[in-house]
């Protein structure tokens, strides 16, 4: 959530940010609500001052034997007006907060301005896509032929875009998770195993609600939501807390299943295990001081890249344009892995700096010393990495002409085999 002072003092900054995002939201109603709120508060202060002046006269009037009934009547009328004004302010506060929750974050100045992902800026590449001496297969065909991915039974027991992993396919998924977590914890991240369901406050804190409620799976009998990513429970670990500044940055990693309705998605990505309603992911989350957040974003992105380097998978890093930027993010790097079946790079991680946007929503602050005024932290998160997409990339990039798949060296100790056949 943006600082209300920006709306009040520099609304054109928000309008310009919305324009860069290709978002046609009109913030005039929020400006009017804020103005109305401040006008009412000014009137309330005047009425309270009048109350105080009148109340000072009562003892003297009583002492002089004067009739105080009229003055008490005036006091009661003022009290009723103040109560009505306070109720109106609470109503406006609720409306204003709801509107502010729907305004996206302001992009960082160094984000490329563009309408969509075609205007993302490539930052770097690592590795060279493999040249095959045979016609490479897509991962869904590889998985089916090896009997390690069962799409038909996944659809039978749940629905479309659900998959059953079998045998070495299940072990490969588990091996990738273990490799990711072990790598992160060796680099200073504290491992978290969070709940897969969260409340509305948690979804609001990280920006999924109210904007993206249609993409969320809601547990209708109790109001919980299945998490779309471990970012939600892990970031909300410190909701409504004041952190010790000497302990920042705080770095967490977490494995979780993730659940997304993916409303409106269609096309090639819905085949195989690239875009599922349920998928596994390891997430990285950071709580940092504001002055450190952009350096921490570079480090976070590097931590995602290290995983792909270890797996020997070709990838590239792009900086998202303002039109492709996530709702809550100020700046995002996407890490994209090479997928032979697509003949292009496919997103496998998004690493984002939210600045204080999530921290304001979730009320996460810090103090350098106990006597200091609390200020909002900056939060960051990144996929480290999407597990299903990693498995798909391994199957496609490490496939052999005879239909087998070579296991990347870093995973052999988790797989107890160097070949999937």
Protein backbone atom coordinates (compact mmCIF):
# COMPACT_ATOMS: atom_id res chain seq x y z
CA UNK A 1 0.00 0.00 0.00
CA UNK A 2 1.29 3.45 -0.85
CA UNK A 3 1.90 6.13 1.74
CA UNK A 4 -1.26 8.28 1.96
CA UNK A 5 1.03 11.34 1.89
CA UNK A 6 1.89 10.60 -1.74
CA UNK A 7 -1.82 10.64 -2.65
CA UNK A 8 -2.29 13.86 -0.67
CA UNK A 9 0.80 15.80 -1.68
CA UNK A 10 1.90 14.35 -5.01
CA UNK A 11 -1.04 12.64 -6.75
CA UNK A 12 0.53 13.23 -10.17
CA UNK A 13 3.31 10.84 -9.19
CA UNK A 14 0.70 8.10 -8.77
CA UNK A 15 -1.05 9.06 -12.01
CA UNK A 16 2.24 8.88 -13.89
CA UNK A 17 3.01 5.48 -12.32
CA UNK A 18 -0.41 4.17 -13.35
CA UNK A 19 0.17 5.46 -16.88
CA UNK A 20 3.50 3.60 -17.04
CA UNK A 21 1.73 0.45 -15.89
CA UNK A 22 -0.97 0.90 -18.57
CA UNK A 23 -3.50 1.02 -15.73
CA UNK A 24 -6.50 3.32 -16.17
CA UNK A 25 -7.46 3.50 -12.48
CA UNK A 26 -8.85 6.95 -11.58
CA UNK A 27 -7.55 8.03 -8.16
CA UNK A 28 -9.81 11.11 -7.95
CA UNK A 29 -12.32 9.34 -5.64
CA UNK A 30 -9.50 8.56 -3.17
CA UNK A 31 -8.27 12.16 -3.26
CA UNK A 32 -11.83 13.38 -2.60
CA UNK A 33 -12.28 10.93 0.28
CA UNK A 34 -9.04 12.05 1.89
CA UNK A 35 -10.02 15.71 1.51
CA UNK A 36 -13.47 15.05 2.97
CA UNK A 37 -11.93 13.16 5.89
CA UNK A 38 -9.56 16.01 6.75
CA UNK A 39 -12.38 18.58 6.51
CA UNK A 40 -14.52 16.60 8.93
CA UNK A 41 -11.61 16.19 11.34
CA UNK A 42 -11.04 19.95 11.25
CA UNK A 43 -14.71 20.54 12.11
CA UNK A 44 -14.51 17.97 14.90
CA UNK A 45 -11.55 19.77 16.44
CA UNK A 46 -13.48 23.05 16.32
CA UNK A 47 -16.49 21.46 18.00
CA UNK A 48 -14.32 19.91 20.68
CA UNK A 49 -12.69 23.28 21.31
CA UNK A 50 -16.18 24.82 21.66
CA UNK A 51 -17.12 22.03 24.07
CA UNK A 52 -14.10 22.83 26.21
CA UNK A 53 -14.88 26.53 26.28
CA UNK A 54 -18.51 25.90 27.26
CA UNK A 55 -17.58 23.37 29.92
CA UNK A 56 -15.31 25.95 31.57
CA UNK A 57 -18.31 28.25 32.06
CA UNK A 58 -20.48 25.72 33.89
CA UNK A 59 -18.81 25.90 37.34
CA UNK A 60 -19.09 29.73 37.37
CA UNK A 61 -22.72 29.64 36.27
CA UNK A 62 -23.57 27.12 38.97
CA UNK A 63 -21.74 29.21 41.56
CA UNK A 64 -23.76 32.27 40.52
CA UNK A 65 -27.01 30.29 40.64
CA UNK A 66 -27.62 30.61 36.91
CA UNK A 67 -29.75 28.13 34.94
CA UNK A 68 -27.42 25.67 33.16
CA UNK A 69 -30.08 23.59 31.36
CA UNK A 70 -29.61 25.39 28.03
CA UNK A 71 -25.87 25.06 28.15
CA UNK A 72 -26.12 21.34 28.91
CA UNK A 73 -28.50 21.00 25.98
CA UNK A 74 -25.92 22.70 23.76
CA UNK A 75 -23.21 20.39 25.08
CA UNK A 76 -25.34 17.34 24.31
CA UNK A 77 -26.04 18.56 20.77
CA UNK A 78 -22.31 19.12 20.21
CA UNK A 79 -21.54 15.67 21.60
CA UNK A 80 -24.04 14.06 19.23
CA UNK A 81 -22.57 15.98 16.28
CA UNK A 82 -19.05 14.89 17.22
CA UNK A 83 -20.16 11.26 17.50
CA UNK A 84 -21.84 11.46 14.07
CA UNK A 85 -18.66 13.02 12.62
CA UNK A 86 -16.50 10.29 14.18
CA UNK A 87 -18.76 7.62 12.67
CA UNK A 88 -18.47 9.32 9.28
CA UNK A 89 -14.67 9.42 9.58
CA UNK A 90 -14.58 5.69 10.34
CA UNK A 91 -16.76 5.03 7.30
CA UNK A 92 -14.48 7.16 5.10
CA UNK A 93 -11.39 5.47 6.55
CA UNK A 94 -12.75 2.07 5.49
CA UNK A 95 -13.58 3.33 1.98
CA UNK A 96 -10.22 5.05 1.64
CA UNK A 97 -8.27 1.98 2.81
CA UNK A 98 -10.19 -0.22 0.37
CA UNK A 99 -9.30 2.16 -2.47
CA UNK A 100 -5.64 2.44 -1.43
CA UNK A 101 -5.38 -1.37 -1.41
CA UNK A 102 -6.31 -1.32 -5.10
CA UNK A 103 -3.59 1.11 -6.17
CA UNK A 104 -0.49 -0.78 -7.41
CA UNK A 105 3.04 0.02 -6.31
CA UNK A 106 5.04 2.78 -8.01
CA UNK A 107 7.66 1.31 -10.38
CA UNK A 108 11.30 2.04 -9.72
CA UNK A 109 12.78 4.71 -11.96
CA UNK A 110 15.15 2.21 -13.59
CA UNK A 111 12.39 -0.14 -14.75
CA UNK A 112 12.07 -0.03 -18.55
CA UNK A 113 8.83 1.72 -19.54
CA UNK A 114 6.78 -0.56 -21.76
CA UNK A 115 3.33 -1.96 -22.41
CA UNK A 116 4.01 -5.67 -21.78
CA UNK A 117 6.62 -8.45 -21.64
CA UNK A 118 7.80 -7.72 -25.20
CA UNK A 119 9.49 -4.63 -23.79
CA UNK A 120 11.32 -6.34 -20.92
CA UNK A 121 15.04 -5.60 -20.88
CA UNK A 122 17.47 -8.51 -21.15
CA UNK A 123 20.21 -8.11 -18.55
CA UNK A 124 22.41 -11.19 -19.13
CA UNK A 125 22.53 -14.78 -20.34
CA UNK A 126 24.27 -17.81 -18.92
CA UNK A 127 24.99 -21.03 -20.79
CA UNK A 128 24.30 -21.97 -24.39
CA UNK A 129 21.17 -23.85 -25.48
CA UNK A 130 21.97 -27.41 -26.42
CA UNK A 131 22.07 -28.39 -30.08
CA UNK A 132 20.45 -31.81 -30.44
CA UNK A 133 21.54 -34.43 -32.98
CA UNK A 134 17.98 -35.75 -32.91
CA UNK A 135 14.47 -34.28 -32.75
CA UNK A 136 13.99 -33.34 -29.07
CA UNK A 137 10.70 -34.14 -27.38
CA UNK A 138 8.56 -31.96 -25.12
CA UNK A 139 8.65 -32.81 -21.42
CA UNK A 140 5.05 -34.05 -21.42
CA UNK A 141 5.95 -36.67 -24.03
CA UNK A 142 9.18 -37.58 -22.23
CA UNK A 143 7.35 -37.96 -18.92
CA UNK A 144 4.58 -40.05 -20.44
CA UNK A 145 6.98 -42.32 -22.34
CA UNK A 146 9.06 -42.93 -19.20
CA UNK A 147 5.87 -43.43 -17.14
CA UNK A 148 7.00 -40.81 -14.60
CA UNK A 149 4.29 -38.20 -15.31
CA UNK A 150 0.64 -39.28 -15.47
CA UNK A 151 -1.55 -36.51 -16.86
CA UNK A 152 -4.61 -38.66 -17.52
CA UNK A 153 -4.93 -39.92 -13.97
CA UNK A 154 -4.19 -36.46 -12.61
CA UNK A 155 -7.16 -35.19 -14.59
CA UNK A 156 -9.29 -38.15 -13.48
CA UNK A 157 -8.73 -37.68 -9.76
CA UNK A 158 -8.71 -33.86 -9.70
CA UNK A 159 -9.21 -32.14 -13.05
CA UNK A 160 -7.30 -30.49 -15.86
CA UNK A 161 -3.90 -29.03 -14.99
CA UNK A 162 -3.21 -31.54 -12.24
CA UNK A 163 -0.45 -34.15 -12.62
CA UNK A 164 0.53 -37.35 -10.84
CA UNK A 165 4.30 -37.88 -10.49
CA UNK A 166 5.36 -41.54 -10.42
CA UNK A 167 8.53 -43.44 -9.54
CA UNK A 168 11.66 -41.58 -10.57
CA UNK A 169 9.48 -38.62 -11.56
CA UNK A 170 8.35 -38.23 -7.94
CA UNK A 171 11.92 -38.75 -6.76
CA UNK A 172 13.20 -36.11 -9.21
CA UNK A 173 10.70 -33.57 -7.89
CA UNK A 174 11.75 -34.37 -4.32
CA UNK A 175 15.45 -34.23 -5.24
CA UNK A 176 15.06 -30.78 -6.78
CA UNK A 177 13.32 -29.48 -3.64
CA UNK A 178 16.07 -30.90 -1.42
CA UNK A 179 18.81 -29.41 -3.61
CA UNK A 180 17.17 -25.98 -3.55
CA UNK A 181 16.63 -25.92 0.22
CA UNK A 182 20.11 -27.21 1.03
CA UNK A 183 21.69 -24.62 -1.23
CA UNK A 184 19.72 -21.74 0.30
CA UNK A 185 20.31 -22.77 3.92
CA UNK A 186 24.03 -23.06 3.19
CA UNK A 187 23.91 -19.43 2.06
CA UNK A 188 22.38 -17.95 5.21
CA UNK A 189 18.64 -18.52 4.73
CA UNK A 190 16.58 -19.89 7.59
CA UNK A 191 14.27 -22.68 6.42
CA UNK A 192 10.55 -22.31 7.13
CA UNK A 193 7.84 -24.91 6.58
CA UNK A 194 4.67 -22.80 6.59
CA UNK A 195 0.93 -23.60 6.60
CA UNK A 196 -0.64 -24.10 3.18
CA UNK A 197 -3.73 -22.16 4.25
CA UNK A 198 -3.81 -18.53 5.39
CA UNK A 199 -6.43 -16.01 6.48
CA UNK A 200 -7.68 -12.97 4.59
CA UNK A 201 -5.36 -10.63 6.51
CA UNK A 202 -2.31 -12.54 5.27
CA UNK A 203 -3.48 -12.49 1.64
CA UNK A 204 -4.15 -8.75 1.95
CA UNK A 205 -0.77 -8.11 3.55
CA UNK A 206 1.20 -9.34 0.55
CA UNK A 207 -1.13 -7.85 -2.08
CA UNK A 208 -3.08 -10.89 -3.33
CA UNK A 209 -6.30 -9.38 -1.98
CA UNK A 210 -8.47 -7.67 -2.91
CA UNK A 211 -7.07 -7.38 -6.44
CA UNK A 212 -6.56 -11.07 -7.30
CA UNK A 213 -9.27 -12.86 -5.35
CA UNK A 214 -10.56 -14.58 -8.50
CA UNK A 215 -7.18 -16.29 -8.96
CA UNK A 216 -7.18 -17.67 -5.41
CA UNK A 217 -8.59 -20.95 -4.12
CA UNK A 218 -10.83 -20.17 -1.14
CA UNK A 219 -11.82 -22.71 1.51
CA UNK A 220 -15.49 -21.75 1.63
CA UNK A 221 -16.44 -23.20 5.01
CA UNK A 222 -13.96 -21.15 7.05
CA UNK A 223 -12.69 -18.24 4.94
CA UNK A 224 -9.13 -19.55 4.60
CA UNK A 225 -7.24 -19.37 1.31
CA UNK A 226 -4.90 -21.98 -0.16
CA UNK A 227 -1.59 -20.20 -0.62
CA UNK A 228 -0.58 -19.15 -4.16
CA UNK A 229 3.05 -19.06 -3.00
CA UNK A 230 5.00 -19.40 0.26
CA UNK A 231 5.63 -15.65 -0.02
CA UNK A 232 2.26 -15.13 1.68
CA UNK A 233 2.72 -17.05 4.95
CA UNK A 234 6.45 -16.31 5.22
CA UNK A 235 6.10 -12.54 4.74
CA UNK A 236 3.23 -12.51 7.22
CA UNK A 237 5.38 -14.19 9.86
CA UNK A 238 6.25 -10.65 10.97
CA UNK A 239 2.89 -8.93 10.37
CA UNK A 240 2.19 -6.31 13.05
CA UNK A 241 5.70 -6.69 14.48
CA UNK A 242 8.57 -4.30 15.11
CA UNK A 243 11.85 -5.98 14.19
CA UNK A 244 15.28 -5.42 15.68
CA UNK A 245 17.23 -3.41 13.10
CA UNK A 246 20.50 -5.02 14.18
CA UNK A 247 19.16 -8.39 12.97
CA UNK A 248 18.33 -7.20 9.45
CA UNK A 249 18.48 -8.50 6.82
CA UNK A 250 16.35 -11.48 7.79
CA UNK A 251 16.41 -14.19 5.10
CA UNK A 252 13.97 -17.09 4.88
CA UNK A 253 13.51 -19.91 2.41
CA UNK A 254 10.49 -22.17 2.30
CA UNK A 255 9.19 -25.11 0.33
CA UNK A 256 5.44 -25.29 -0.21
CA UNK A 257 2.81 -26.56 -2.54
CA UNK A 258 1.18 -23.61 -4.31
CA UNK A 259 -2.40 -23.31 -5.54
CA UNK A 260 -3.59 -20.97 -8.30
CA UNK A 261 -6.82 -20.83 -10.27
CA UNK A 262 -4.90 -19.26 -13.18
CA UNK A 263 -8.11 -17.58 -14.35
CA UNK A 264 -7.94 -16.64 -18.01
CA UNK A 265 -4.70 -18.50 -18.83
CA UNK A 266 -4.69 -20.56 -21.99
CA UNK A 267 -2.49 -21.81 -24.79
CA UNK A 268 0.70 -23.87 -24.91
CA UNK A 269 1.64 -23.19 -21.27
CA UNK A 270 -1.36 -25.24 -20.10
CA UNK A 271 0.21 -28.42 -21.51
CA UNK A 272 2.54 -30.44 -19.33
CA UNK A 273 3.65 -29.10 -15.95
CA UNK A 274 4.48 -25.49 -16.78
CA UNK A 275 1.18 -23.98 -15.61
CA UNK A 276 -0.64 -26.10 -13.04
CA UNK A 277 -3.38 -25.42 -10.49
CA UNK A 278 -1.15 -27.13 -7.88
CA UNK A 279 2.63 -27.01 -8.09
CA UNK A 280 5.68 -27.04 -5.85
CA UNK A 281 8.01 -24.12 -5.30
CA UNK A 282 10.83 -23.03 -3.05
CA UNK A 283 10.57 -19.37 -2.10
CA UNK A 284 13.09 -16.85 -0.78
CA UNK A 285 11.86 -13.93 1.37
CA UNK A 286 13.89 -11.04 2.78
CA UNK A 287 13.19 -8.27 5.31
CA UNK A 288 15.76 -5.51 4.87
CA UNK A 289 16.52 -1.88 5.66
CA UNK A 290 15.26 0.56 3.00
CA UNK A 291 18.74 1.77 2.03
CA UNK A 292 19.85 -1.82 1.35
CA UNK A 293 16.89 -3.17 -0.60
CA UNK A 294 18.11 -2.70 -4.17
CA UNK A 295 21.48 -4.28 -3.41
CA UNK A 296 19.60 -7.11 -1.70
CA UNK A 297 17.51 -7.56 -4.85
CA UNK A 298 20.69 -8.18 -6.85
CA UNK A 299 21.86 -10.71 -4.25
CA UNK A 300 18.45 -12.40 -4.23
CA UNK A 301 18.48 -12.77 -8.00
CA UNK A 302 22.00 -14.17 -7.84
CA UNK A 303 20.82 -16.77 -5.33
CA UNK A 304 18.20 -17.93 -7.85
CA UNK A 305 20.78 -18.02 -10.66
CA UNK A 306 23.21 -20.15 -8.63
CA UNK A 307 20.65 -22.98 -8.63
CA UNK A 308 20.42 -23.03 -12.42
CA UNK A 309 24.19 -22.79 -12.74
CA UNK A 310 24.50 -25.84 -10.50
CA UNK A 311 22.01 -27.73 -12.65
CA UNK A 312 23.80 -26.69 -15.84
CA UNK A 313 20.63 -25.23 -17.38
CA UNK A 314 20.90 -22.29 -19.82
CA UNK A 315 19.03 -19.21 -18.66
CA UNK A 316 18.71 -15.48 -19.01
CA UNK A 317 17.72 -12.63 -16.66
CA UNK A 318 15.34 -9.87 -17.75
CA UNK A 319 14.18 -6.71 -16.00
CA UNK A 320 10.42 -6.42 -16.30
CA UNK A 321 8.92 -3.43 -18.06
CA UNK A 322 6.39 -1.29 -16.22
CA UNK A 323 3.55 -2.90 -18.18
CA UNK A 324 4.60 -6.41 -17.13
CA UNK A 325 5.39 -5.57 -13.50
CA UNK A 326 3.50 -7.35 -10.74
CA UNK A 327 0.88 -5.41 -8.78
CA UNK A 328 2.91 -5.07 -5.56
CA UNK A 329 6.40 -4.86 -7.04
CA UNK A 330 8.57 -1.79 -7.54
CA UNK A 331 11.15 -3.72 -9.57
CA UNK A 332 11.34 -7.33 -10.75
CA UNK A 333 13.93 -9.51 -12.42
CA UNK A 334 12.61 -12.63 -14.12
CA UNK A 335 14.99 -15.55 -14.44
CA UNK A 336 14.04 -17.58 -17.52
CA UNK A 337 15.25 -21.10 -18.29
CA UNK A 338 15.74 -22.42 -21.83
CA UNK A 339 13.00 -24.85 -22.91
CA UNK A 340 13.78 -26.71 -26.16
CA UNK A 341 10.12 -27.57 -26.84
CA UNK A 342 9.22 -23.89 -26.73
CA UNK A 343 12.41 -22.82 -28.50
CA UNK A 344 12.58 -19.93 -26.08
CA UNK A 345 13.26 -18.98 -22.48
CA UNK A 346 10.46 -19.58 -19.95
CA UNK A 347 10.09 -17.89 -16.55
CA UNK A 348 11.29 -20.03 -13.67
CA UNK A 349 11.77 -17.31 -11.03
CA UNK A 350 10.61 -13.78 -10.33
CA UNK A 351 12.74 -11.78 -7.90
CA UNK A 352 11.06 -8.61 -6.67
CA UNK A 353 11.64 -5.61 -4.44
CA UNK A 354 8.37 -4.35 -2.98
CA UNK A 355 10.06 -1.51 -1.09
CA UNK A 356 7.66 -0.63 1.78
CA UNK A 357 4.47 -1.50 -0.14
CA UNK A 358 3.83 -4.86 1.55
CA UNK A 359 5.23 -3.66 4.87
CA UNK A 360 2.62 -0.88 5.02
CA UNK A 361 -0.18 -3.33 4.27
CA UNK A 362 1.10 -5.84 6.84
CA UNK A 363 2.44 -3.24 9.33
CA UNK A 364 6.00 -4.63 9.48
CA UNK A 365 8.45 -2.14 10.95
CA UNK A 366 11.87 -2.03 12.58
CA UNK A 367 13.88 0.05 15.05
CA UNK A 368 17.62 0.55 15.11
CA UNK A 369 17.43 1.11 18.90
CA UNK A 370 14.52 0.83 21.35
CA UNK A 371 14.32 4.65 21.53
CA UNK A 372 14.07 5.15 17.77
CA UNK A 373 10.85 5.76 15.89
CA UNK A 374 9.71 2.61 14.12
CA UNK A 375 9.91 2.72 10.33
CA UNK A 376 8.75 0.32 7.65
CA UNK A 377 11.08 -2.39 6.39
CA UNK A 378 11.46 -3.22 2.73
CA UNK A 379 10.38 -6.73 1.71
CA UNK A 380 11.70 -8.83 -1.16
CA UNK A 381 10.90 -12.27 -2.45
CA UNK A 382 11.93 -14.57 -5.26
CA UNK A 383 11.27 -18.08 -6.49
CA UNK A 384 14.20 -20.25 -5.67
CA UNK A 385 12.95 -21.95 -7.84
CA UNK A 386 9.65 -23.15 -9.31
CA UNK A 387 10.13 -26.91 -8.90
CA UNK A 388 7.82 -28.27 -11.61
CA UNK A 389 9.30 -25.96 -14.22
CA UNK A 390 12.78 -27.05 -13.15
CA UNK A 391 11.81 -30.69 -13.60
CA UNK A 392 10.37 -29.87 -17.05
CA UNK A 393 13.59 -28.07 -18.00
CA UNK A 394 15.73 -31.00 -16.82
CA UNK A 395 13.67 -33.52 -18.80
CA UNK A 396 13.92 -31.46 -21.97
CA UNK A 397 17.53 -30.28 -21.73
CA UNK A 398 18.97 -33.60 -20.48
CA UNK A 399 16.98 -35.97 -22.71
CA UNK A 400 18.80 -38.60 -24.74
CA UNK A 401 18.02 -40.02 -28.15
CA UNK A 402 17.06 -43.41 -26.64
CA UNK A 403 14.33 -41.75 -24.55
CA UNK A 404 16.24 -41.77 -21.26
CA UNK A 405 17.12 -38.63 -19.28
CA UNK A 406 20.51 -37.97 -17.73
CA UNK A 407 20.31 -36.75 -14.12
CA UNK A 408 22.25 -33.50 -13.48
CA UNK A 409 25.32 -34.24 -11.40
CA UNK A 410 24.20 -32.17 -8.38
CA UNK A 411 21.04 -34.28 -8.10
CA UNK A 412 22.61 -37.74 -8.36
CA UNK A 413 23.15 -38.04 -4.61
CA UNK A 414 19.45 -37.34 -4.01
CA UNK A 415 18.29 -39.62 -6.85
CA UNK A 416 20.57 -42.65 -6.21
CA UNK A 417 20.87 -42.92 -9.99
CA UNK A 418 22.41 -40.92 -12.80
CA UNK A 419 19.86 -41.91 -15.43
CA UNK A 420 16.06 -41.98 -15.68
CA UNK A 421 14.87 -44.82 -17.86
